[in-house]
mmCIF file of N, CA, C and O in Angstrom:
data_model
loop_
_atom_site.group_PDB
_atom_site.id
_atom_site.type_symbol
_atom_site.label_atom_id
_atom_site.label_comp_id
_atom_site.label_asym_id
_atom_site.label_seq_id
_atom_site.Cartn_x
_atom_site.Cartn_y
_atom_site.Cartn_z
ATOM 1 N N PHE A 193 -0.944 -11.141 2.225
ATOM 2 C CA PHE A 193 -0.151 -11.962 1.338
ATOM 3 C C PHE A 193 0.950 -12.609 2.162
ATOM 4 O O PHE A 193 1.618 -11.937 2.932
ATOM 5 N N ILE A 194 1.145 -13.882 1.943
ATOM 6 C CA ILE A 194 2.189 -14.599 2.660
ATOM 7 C C ILE A 194 3.165 -15.156 1.629
ATOM 8 O O ILE A 194 2.772 -15.883 0.714
ATOM 9 N N GLY A 195 4.425 -14.777 1.774
ATOM 10 C CA GLY A 195 5.456 -15.274 0.876
ATOM 11 C C GLY A 195 5.742 -14.323 -0.275
ATOM 12 O O GLY A 195 4.923 -13.497 -0.663
ATOM 13 N N ARG A 196 6.957 -14.465 -0.800
ATOM 14 C CA ARG A 196 7.453 -13.583 -1.859
ATOM 15 C C ARG A 196 6.549 -13.602 -3.104
ATOM 16 O O ARG A 196 6.228 -12.562 -3.653
ATOM 17 N N ASP A 197 6.142 -14.789 -3.549
ATOM 18 C CA ASP A 197 5.313 -14.885 -4.762
ATOM 19 C C ASP A 197 3.952 -14.225 -4.573
ATOM 20 O O ASP A 197 3.461 -13.536 -5.462
ATOM 21 N N ALA A 198 3.347 -14.417 -3.399
ATOM 22 C CA ALA A 198 2.040 -13.811 -3.132
ATOM 23 C C ALA A 198 2.143 -12.291 -3.071
ATOM 24 O O ALA A 198 1.265 -11.579 -3.579
ATOM 25 N N VAL A 199 3.204 -11.780 -2.468
ATOM 26 C CA VAL A 199 3.411 -10.323 -2.423
ATOM 27 C C VAL A 199 3.597 -9.790 -3.838
ATOM 28 O O VAL A 199 3.013 -8.764 -4.221
ATOM 29 N N ARG A 200 4.380 -10.471 -4.648
ATOM 30 C CA ARG A 200 4.603 -10.059 -6.039
ATOM 31 C C ARG A 200 3.261 -10.004 -6.794
ATOM 32 O O ARG A 200 2.978 -9.047 -7.504
ATOM 33 N N GLU A 201 2.426 -11.036 -6.621
ATOM 34 C CA GLU A 201 1.106 -11.062 -7.272
ATOM 35 C C GLU A 201 0.229 -9.908 -6.789
ATOM 36 O O GLU A 201 -0.521 -9.333 -7.571
ATOM 37 N N GLY A 202 0.332 -9.570 -5.513
ATOM 38 C CA GLY A 202 -0.443 -8.450 -4.980
ATOM 39 C C GLY A 202 -0.064 -7.132 -5.632
ATOM 40 O O GLY A 202 -0.940 -6.332 -5.985
ATOM 41 N N PHE A 203 1.226 -6.900 -5.823
ATOM 42 C CA PHE A 203 1.658 -5.674 -6.497
ATOM 43 C C PHE A 203 1.246 -5.689 -7.967
ATOM 44 O O PHE A 203 0.833 -4.665 -8.516
ATOM 45 N N GLN A 204 1.332 -6.843 -8.617
ATOM 46 C CA GLN A 204 0.895 -6.932 -10.009
ATOM 47 C C GLN A 204 -0.590 -6.591 -10.124
ATOM 48 O O GLN A 204 -1.003 -5.886 -11.044
ATOM 49 N N LEU A 205 -1.388 -7.059 -9.179
ATOM 50 C CA LEU A 205 -2.815 -6.739 -9.171
ATOM 51 C C LEU A 205 -3.035 -5.238 -9.010
ATOM 52 O O LEU A 205 -3.908 -4.659 -9.661
ATOM 53 N N ALA A 206 -2.226 -4.586 -8.168
ATOM 54 C CA ALA A 206 -2.363 -3.134 -7.992
ATOM 55 C C ALA A 206 -2.176 -2.417 -9.317
ATOM 56 O O ALA A 206 -2.940 -1.516 -9.660
ATOM 57 N N TRP A 207 -1.154 -2.817 -10.100
ATOM 58 C CA TRP A 207 -0.900 -2.131 -11.373
ATOM 59 C C TRP A 207 -1.883 -2.558 -12.470
ATOM 60 O O TRP A 207 -2.117 -1.799 -13.396
ATOM 61 N N GLN A 208 -2.478 -3.735 -12.355
ATOM 62 C CA GLN A 208 -3.541 -4.109 -13.290
ATOM 63 C C GLN A 208 -4.784 -3.279 -13.015
ATOM 64 O O GLN A 208 -5.459 -2.830 -13.938
ATOM 65 N N THR A 209 -5.086 -3.083 -11.745
ATOM 66 C CA THR A 209 -6.266 -2.310 -11.349
ATOM 67 C C THR A 209 -6.072 -0.822 -11.656
ATOM 68 O O THR A 209 -6.987 -0.168 -12.155
ATOM 69 N N CYS A 210 -4.886 -0.295 -11.354
ATOM 70 C CA CYS A 210 -4.552 1.120 -11.569
ATOM 71 C C CYS A 210 -3.180 1.190 -12.233
ATOM 72 O O CYS A 210 -2.152 1.211 -11.542
ATOM 73 N N PRO A 211 -3.126 1.216 -13.566
ATOM 74 C CA PRO A 211 -1.831 1.207 -14.258
ATOM 75 C C PRO A 211 -0.895 2.351 -13.862
ATOM 76 O O PRO A 211 0.322 2.222 -13.997
ATOM 77 N N ASP A 212 -1.450 3.458 -13.371
ATOM 78 C CA ASP A 212 -0.614 4.592 -12.953
ATOM 79 C C ASP A 212 -0.464 4.660 -11.429
ATOM 80 O O ASP A 212 -0.221 5.727 -10.872
ATOM 81 N N ALA A 213 -0.578 3.526 -10.754
ATOM 82 C CA ALA A 213 -0.508 3.465 -9.288
ATOM 83 C C ALA A 213 0.766 4.121 -8.769
ATOM 84 O O ALA A 213 1.846 3.950 -9.334
ATOM 85 N N GLN A 214 0.607 4.891 -7.674
ATOM 86 C CA GLN A 214 1.739 5.547 -7.023
ATOM 87 C C GLN A 214 1.511 5.555 -5.516
ATOM 88 O O GLN A 214 0.374 5.631 -5.060
ATOM 89 N N TRP A 215 2.594 5.465 -4.774
ATOM 90 C CA TRP A 215 2.559 5.634 -3.336
ATOM 91 C C TRP A 215 3.388 6.892 -3.048
ATOM 92 O O TRP A 215 4.599 6.913 -3.254
ATOM 93 N N LEU A 216 2.728 7.944 -2.574
ATOM 94 C CA LEU A 216 3.359 9.254 -2.418
ATOM 95 C C LEU A 216 3.510 9.633 -0.943
ATOM 96 O O LEU A 216 2.835 9.078 -0.081
ATOM 97 N N ASP A 217 4.344 10.638 -0.700
ATOM 98 C CA ASP A 217 4.510 11.228 0.644
ATOM 99 C C ASP A 217 4.882 10.184 1.693
ATOM 100 O O ASP A 217 4.391 10.224 2.817
ATOM 101 N N ALA A 218 5.748 9.256 1.350
ATOM 102 C CA ALA A 218 6.073 8.158 2.258
ATOM 103 C C ALA A 218 6.941 8.609 3.424
ATOM 104 O O ALA A 218 7.852 9.420 3.270
ATOM 105 N N VAL A 219 6.626 8.068 4.588
ATOM 106 C CA VAL A 219 7.414 8.239 5.809
ATOM 107 C C VAL A 219 7.563 6.848 6.408
ATOM 108 O O VAL A 219 6.581 6.114 6.524
ATOM 109 N N HIS A 220 8.792 6.479 6.772
ATOM 110 C CA HIS A 220 9.064 5.157 7.345
ATOM 111 C C HIS A 220 9.844 5.332 8.634
ATOM 112 O O HIS A 220 10.765 6.150 8.689
ATOM 113 N N MET A 221 9.487 4.552 9.653
ATOM 114 C CA MET A 221 10.201 4.614 10.933
ATOM 115 C C MET A 221 10.322 3.194 11.482
ATOM 116 O O MET A 221 9.411 2.392 11.337
ATOM 117 N N VAL A 222 11.451 2.927 12.120
ATOM 118 C CA VAL A 222 11.687 1.641 12.780
ATOM 119 C C VAL A 222 12.252 1.914 14.160
ATOM 120 O O VAL A 222 13.121 2.779 14.331
ATOM 121 N N SER A 223 11.759 1.173 15.143
ATOM 122 C CA SER A 223 12.282 1.242 16.504
ATOM 123 C C SER A 223 12.270 -0.168 17.062
ATOM 124 O O SER A 223 11.207 -0.742 17.321
ATOM 125 N N GLY A 224 13.448 -0.742 17.196
ATOM 126 C CA GLY A 224 13.538 -2.115 17.697
ATOM 127 C C GLY A 224 12.895 -3.085 16.723
ATOM 128 O O GLY A 224 13.228 -3.105 15.547
ATOM 129 N N ASP A 225 11.935 -3.872 17.221
ATOM 130 C CA ASP A 225 11.276 -4.859 16.368
ATOM 131 C C ASP A 225 9.943 -4.369 15.818
ATOM 132 O O ASP A 225 9.141 -5.146 15.302
ATOM 133 N N ARG A 226 9.708 -3.054 15.884
ATOM 134 C CA ARG A 226 8.463 -2.472 15.379
ATOM 135 C C ARG A 226 8.774 -1.373 14.377
ATOM 136 O O ARG A 226 9.820 -0.737 14.428
ATOM 137 N N GLY A 227 7.847 -1.125 13.474
ATOM 138 C CA GLY A 227 8.023 -0.056 12.506
ATOM 139 C C GLY A 227 6.709 0.310 11.866
ATOM 140 O O GLY A 227 5.699 -0.377 12.038
ATOM 141 N N PHE A 228 6.718 1.438 11.137
ATOM 142 C CA PHE A 228 5.526 1.809 10.386
ATOM 143 C C PHE A 228 5.910 2.533 9.108
ATOM 144 O O PHE A 228 6.989 3.113 8.991
ATOM 145 N N SER A 229 5.012 2.458 8.151
ATOM 146 C CA SER A 229 5.108 3.222 6.910
ATOM 147 C C SER A 229 3.796 3.952 6.729
ATOM 148 O O SER A 229 2.724 3.386 6.952
ATOM 149 N N GLU A 230 3.891 5.198 6.318
ATOM 150 C CA GLU A 230 2.723 6.048 6.096
ATOM 151 C C GLU A 230 2.851 6.598 4.681
ATOM 152 O O GLU A 230 3.935 7.009 4.268
ATOM 153 N N SER A 231 1.769 6.550 3.899
ATOM 154 C CA SER A 231 1.830 7.049 2.519
ATOM 155 C C SER A 231 0.427 7.332 2.008
ATOM 156 O O SER A 231 -0.563 7.005 2.648
ATOM 157 N N THR A 232 0.380 7.927 0.815
ATOM 158 C CA THR A 232 -0.886 8.133 0.115
ATOM 159 C C THR A 232 -0.833 7.340 -1.179
ATOM 160 O O THR A 232 0.067 7.544 -1.993
ATOM 161 N N PHE A 233 -1.770 6.400 -1.337
ATOM 162 C CA PHE A 233 -1.892 5.648 -2.579
ATOM 163 C C PHE A 233 -2.812 6.427 -3.503
ATOM 164 O O PHE A 233 -3.852 6.927 -3.077
ATOM 165 N N CYS A 234 -2.437 6.541 -4.785
ATOM 166 C CA CYS A 234 -3.330 7.157 -5.757
ATOM 167 C C CYS A 234 -3.160 6.455 -7.096
ATOM 168 O O CYS A 234 -2.111 5.890 -7.395
ATOM 169 N N GLY A 235 -4.222 6.471 -7.874
ATOM 170 C CA GLY A 235 -4.190 5.853 -9.187
ATOM 171 C C GLY A 235 -5.534 6.011 -9.877
ATOM 172 O O GLY A 235 -6.524 6.419 -9.272
ATOM 173 N N THR A 236 -5.549 5.679 -11.157
ATOM 174 C CA THR A 236 -6.771 5.748 -11.963
ATOM 175 C C THR A 236 -7.198 4.318 -12.275
ATOM 176 O O THR A 236 -6.421 3.542 -12.844
ATOM 177 N N ARG A 237 -8.421 3.965 -11.882
ATOM 178 C CA ARG A 237 -8.909 2.605 -12.102
ATOM 179 C C ARG A 237 -9.054 2.331 -13.594
ATOM 180 O O ARG A 237 -9.680 3.113 -14.324
ATOM 181 N N ALA A 238 -8.494 1.223 -14.053
ATOM 182 C CA ALA A 238 -8.586 0.835 -15.460
ATOM 183 C C ALA A 238 -10.029 0.525 -15.849
ATOM 184 O O ALA A 238 -10.425 0.745 -16.992
ATOM 185 N N SER A 239 -10.818 0.049 -14.912
ATOM 186 C CA SER A 239 -12.186 -0.389 -15.211
ATOM 187 C C SER A 239 -13.137 0.748 -15.568
ATOM 188 O O SER A 239 -14.003 0.575 -16.420
ATOM 189 N N ASP A 240 -12.978 1.916 -14.934
ATOM 190 C CA ASP A 240 -13.954 2.990 -15.165
ATOM 191 C C ASP A 240 -13.337 4.385 -15.276
ATOM 192 O O ASP A 240 -14.042 5.374 -15.413
ATOM 193 N N GLY A 241 -12.008 4.504 -15.189
ATOM 194 C CA GLY A 241 -11.348 5.791 -15.333
ATOM 195 C C GLY A 241 -11.468 6.702 -14.119
ATOM 196 O O GLY A 241 -11.034 7.850 -14.167
ATOM 197 N N MET A 242 -12.023 6.200 -13.019
ATOM 198 C CA MET A 242 -12.157 7.008 -11.810
ATOM 199 C C MET A 242 -10.827 7.059 -11.068
ATOM 200 O O MET A 242 -10.083 6.088 -11.007
ATOM 201 N N ARG A 243 -10.528 8.219 -10.518
ATOM 202 C CA ARG A 243 -9.300 8.441 -9.752
ATOM 203 C C ARG A 243 -9.571 8.055 -8.305
ATOM 204 O O ARG A 243 -10.618 8.428 -7.745
ATOM 205 N N ILE A 244 -8.651 7.299 -7.705
ATOM 206 C CA ILE A 244 -8.816 6.927 -6.306
ATOM 207 C C ILE A 244 -7.600 7.378 -5.513
ATOM 208 O O ILE A 244 -6.491 7.473 -6.039
ATOM 209 N N GLU A 245 -7.831 7.685 -4.246
ATOM 210 C CA GLU A 245 -6.770 8.068 -3.318
ATOM 211 C C GLU A 245 -7.089 7.463 -1.964
ATOM 212 O O GLU A 245 -8.251 7.387 -1.572
ATOM 213 N N ALA A 246 -6.061 7.034 -1.265
ATOM 214 C CA ALA A 246 -6.240 6.486 0.077
ATOM 215 C C ALA A 246 -5.010 6.828 0.907
ATOM 216 O O ALA A 246 -3.879 6.644 0.454
ATOM 217 N N ARG A 247 -5.239 7.327 2.093
ATOM 218 C CA ARG A 247 -4.150 7.543 3.046
ATOM 219 C C ARG A 247 -3.934 6.211 3.751
ATOM 220 O O ARG A 247 -4.904 5.560 4.170
ATOM 221 N N MET A 248 -2.682 5.773 3.858
ATOM 222 C CA MET A 248 -2.397 4.432 4.359
ATOM 223 C C MET A 248 -1.359 4.461 5.470
ATOM 224 O O MET A 248 -0.435 5.274 5.439
ATOM 225 N N VAL A 249 -1.512 3.538 6.416
ATOM 226 C CA VAL A 249 -0.515 3.303 7.445
ATOM 227 C C VAL A 249 -0.327 1.792 7.552
ATOM 228 O O VAL A 249 -1.294 1.046 7.680
ATOM 229 N N ASP A 250 0.902 1.334 7.464
ATOM 230 C CA ASP A 250 1.252 -0.067 7.663
ATOM 231 C C ASP A 250 2.087 -0.162 8.930
ATOM 232 O O ASP A 250 3.039 0.602 9.104
ATOM 233 N N ILE A 251 1.704 -1.080 9.809
ATOM 234 C CA ILE A 251 2.425 -1.282 11.064
ATOM 235 C C ILE A 251 3.078 -2.668 10.998
ATOM 236 O O ILE A 251 2.409 -3.659 10.704
ATOM 237 N N PHE A 252 4.374 -2.701 11.252
ATOM 238 C CA PHE A 252 5.155 -3.928 11.095
ATOM 239 C C PHE A 252 5.697 -4.430 12.432
ATOM 240 O O PHE A 252 6.072 -3.637 13.291
ATOM 241 N N THR A 253 5.778 -5.750 12.553
ATOM 242 C CA THR A 253 6.542 -6.413 13.602
ATOM 243 C C THR A 253 7.607 -7.234 12.888
ATOM 244 O O THR A 253 7.292 -8.000 11.972
ATOM 245 N N PHE A 254 8.873 -7.036 13.286
ATOM 246 C CA PHE A 254 9.995 -7.727 12.652
ATOM 247 C C PHE A 254 10.488 -8.858 13.538
ATOM 248 O O PHE A 254 10.484 -8.743 14.760
ATOM 249 N N ARG A 255 10.897 -9.944 12.897
ATOM 250 C CA ARG A 255 11.497 -11.066 13.603
ATOM 251 C C ARG A 255 12.635 -11.611 12.746
ATOM 252 O O ARG A 255 12.421 -11.891 11.574
ATOM 253 N N ASN A 256 13.819 -11.711 13.310
ATOM 254 C CA ASN A 256 14.989 -12.227 12.595
ATOM 255 C C ASN A 256 15.260 -11.453 11.300
ATOM 256 O O ASN A 256 15.578 -12.044 10.268
ATOM 257 N N GLY A 257 15.084 -10.136 11.348
ATOM 258 C CA GLY A 257 15.377 -9.293 10.192
ATOM 259 C C GLY A 257 14.341 -9.340 9.087
ATOM 260 O O GLY A 257 14.572 -8.817 7.997
ATOM 261 N N ARG A 258 13.192 -9.952 9.350
ATOM 262 C CA ARG A 258 12.132 -10.060 8.329
ATOM 263 C C ARG A 258 10.807 -9.579 8.907
ATOM 264 O O ARG A 258 10.621 -9.537 10.121
ATOM 265 N N ILE A 259 9.874 -9.259 8.017
ATOM 266 C CA ILE A 259 8.538 -8.857 8.458
ATOM 267 C C ILE A 259 7.798 -10.103 8.931
ATOM 268 O O ILE A 259 7.580 -11.038 8.155
ATOM 269 N N ALA A 260 7.427 -10.140 10.208
ATOM 270 C CA ALA A 260 6.662 -11.256 10.759
ATOM 271 C C ALA A 260 5.165 -10.958 10.707
ATOM 272 O O ALA A 260 4.355 -11.850 10.458
ATOM 273 N N VAL A 261 4.791 -9.681 10.947
ATOM 274 C CA VAL A 261 3.389 -9.264 10.941
ATOM 275 C C VAL A 261 3.311 -7.902 10.285
ATOM 276 O O VAL A 261 4.135 -7.030 10.547
ATOM 277 N N LYS A 262 2.299 -7.727 9.409
ATOM 278 C CA LYS A 262 2.037 -6.423 8.793
ATOM 279 C C LYS A 262 0.540 -6.168 8.893
ATOM 280 O O LYS A 262 -0.263 -6.964 8.417
ATOM 281 N N ASN A 263 0.182 -5.097 9.548
ATOM 282 C CA ASN A 263 -1.216 -4.668 9.618
ATOM 283 C C ASN A 263 -1.358 -3.392 8.811
ATOM 284 O O ASN A 263 -0.552 -2.473 8.957
ATOM 285 N N ALA A 264 -2.380 -3.336 7.961
ATOM 286 C CA ALA A 264 -2.585 -2.192 7.064
ATOM 287 C C ALA A 264 -3.896 -1.502 7.405
ATOM 288 O O ALA A 264 -4.913 -2.157 7.632
ATOM 289 N N PHE A 265 -3.845 -0.177 7.424
ATOM 290 C CA PHE A 265 -5.022 0.644 7.692
ATOM 291 C C PHE A 265 -5.132 1.688 6.589
ATOM 292 O O PHE A 265 -4.131 2.297 6.211
ATOM 293 N N ARG A 266 -6.350 1.868 6.054
ATOM 294 C CA ARG A 266 -6.559 2.799 4.938
ATOM 295 C C ARG A 266 -7.748 3.706 5.216
ATOM 296 O O ARG A 266 -8.727 3.284 5.810
ATOM 297 N N LYS A 267 -7.635 4.928 4.741
ATOM 298 C CA LYS A 267 -8.766 5.845 4.737
ATOM 299 C C LYS A 267 -8.983 6.235 3.281
ATOM 300 O O LYS A 267 -8.234 7.040 2.713
ATOM 301 N N ASP A 268 -9.993 5.605 2.650
ATOM 302 C CA ASP A 268 -10.276 5.859 1.241
ATOM 303 C C ASP A 268 -11.039 7.165 1.070
ATOM 304 O O ASP A 268 -11.987 7.441 1.810
ATOM 305 N N ARG A 269 -10.602 7.943 0.106
ATOM 306 C CA ARG A 269 -11.350 9.140 -0.269
ATOM 307 C C ARG A 269 -12.338 8.744 -1.365
ATOM 308 O O ARG A 269 -12.090 7.791 -2.100
ATOM 309 N N PRO A 270 -13.441 9.464 -1.525
ATOM 310 C CA PRO A 270 -14.397 9.090 -2.573
ATOM 311 C C PRO A 270 -13.751 9.167 -3.964
ATOM 312 O O PRO A 270 -13.008 10.130 -4.245
ATOM 313 N N PRO A 271 -13.980 8.169 -4.831
ATOM 314 C CA PRO A 271 -13.443 8.229 -6.196
ATOM 315 C C PRO A 271 -13.998 9.451 -6.948
ATOM 316 O O PRO A 271 -15.117 9.893 -6.680
ATOM 317 N N PHE A 272 -13.198 9.970 -7.883
ATOM 318 C CA PHE A 272 -13.662 11.115 -8.662
ATOM 319 C C PHE A 272 -13.184 10.990 -10.095
ATOM 320 O O PHE A 272 -12.212 10.304 -10.394
ATOM 321 N N LYS A 273 -13.881 11.632 -10.985
ATOM 322 C CA LYS A 273 -13.510 11.657 -12.397
ATOM 323 C C LYS A 273 -12.508 12.786 -12.614
ATOM 324 O O LYS A 273 -12.783 13.933 -12.287
ATOM 325 N N PRO A 274 -11.290 12.470 -13.130
ATOM 326 C CA PRO A 274 -10.293 13.531 -13.319
ATOM 327 C C PRO A 274 -10.665 14.494 -14.439
ATOM 328 O O PRO A 274 -11.457 14.234 -15.278
#
């Protein structure tokens, strides 16, 4: 997503897809112009009621106090019925 409006739409899509979306166990670190966030995304899909979980790492490059580059890596666990 590029720009404030696109990021906002991306988060809205997350809550449309999983109304109970949560990012848990977050750890954030910054060193100079680099940083990372690590978390576990979990939620229940509105479409079929299946529970999903994914371990996530986002790696950031900062420029002029803003995010210039964000790379996201996910390890999805198999969906399950709660």
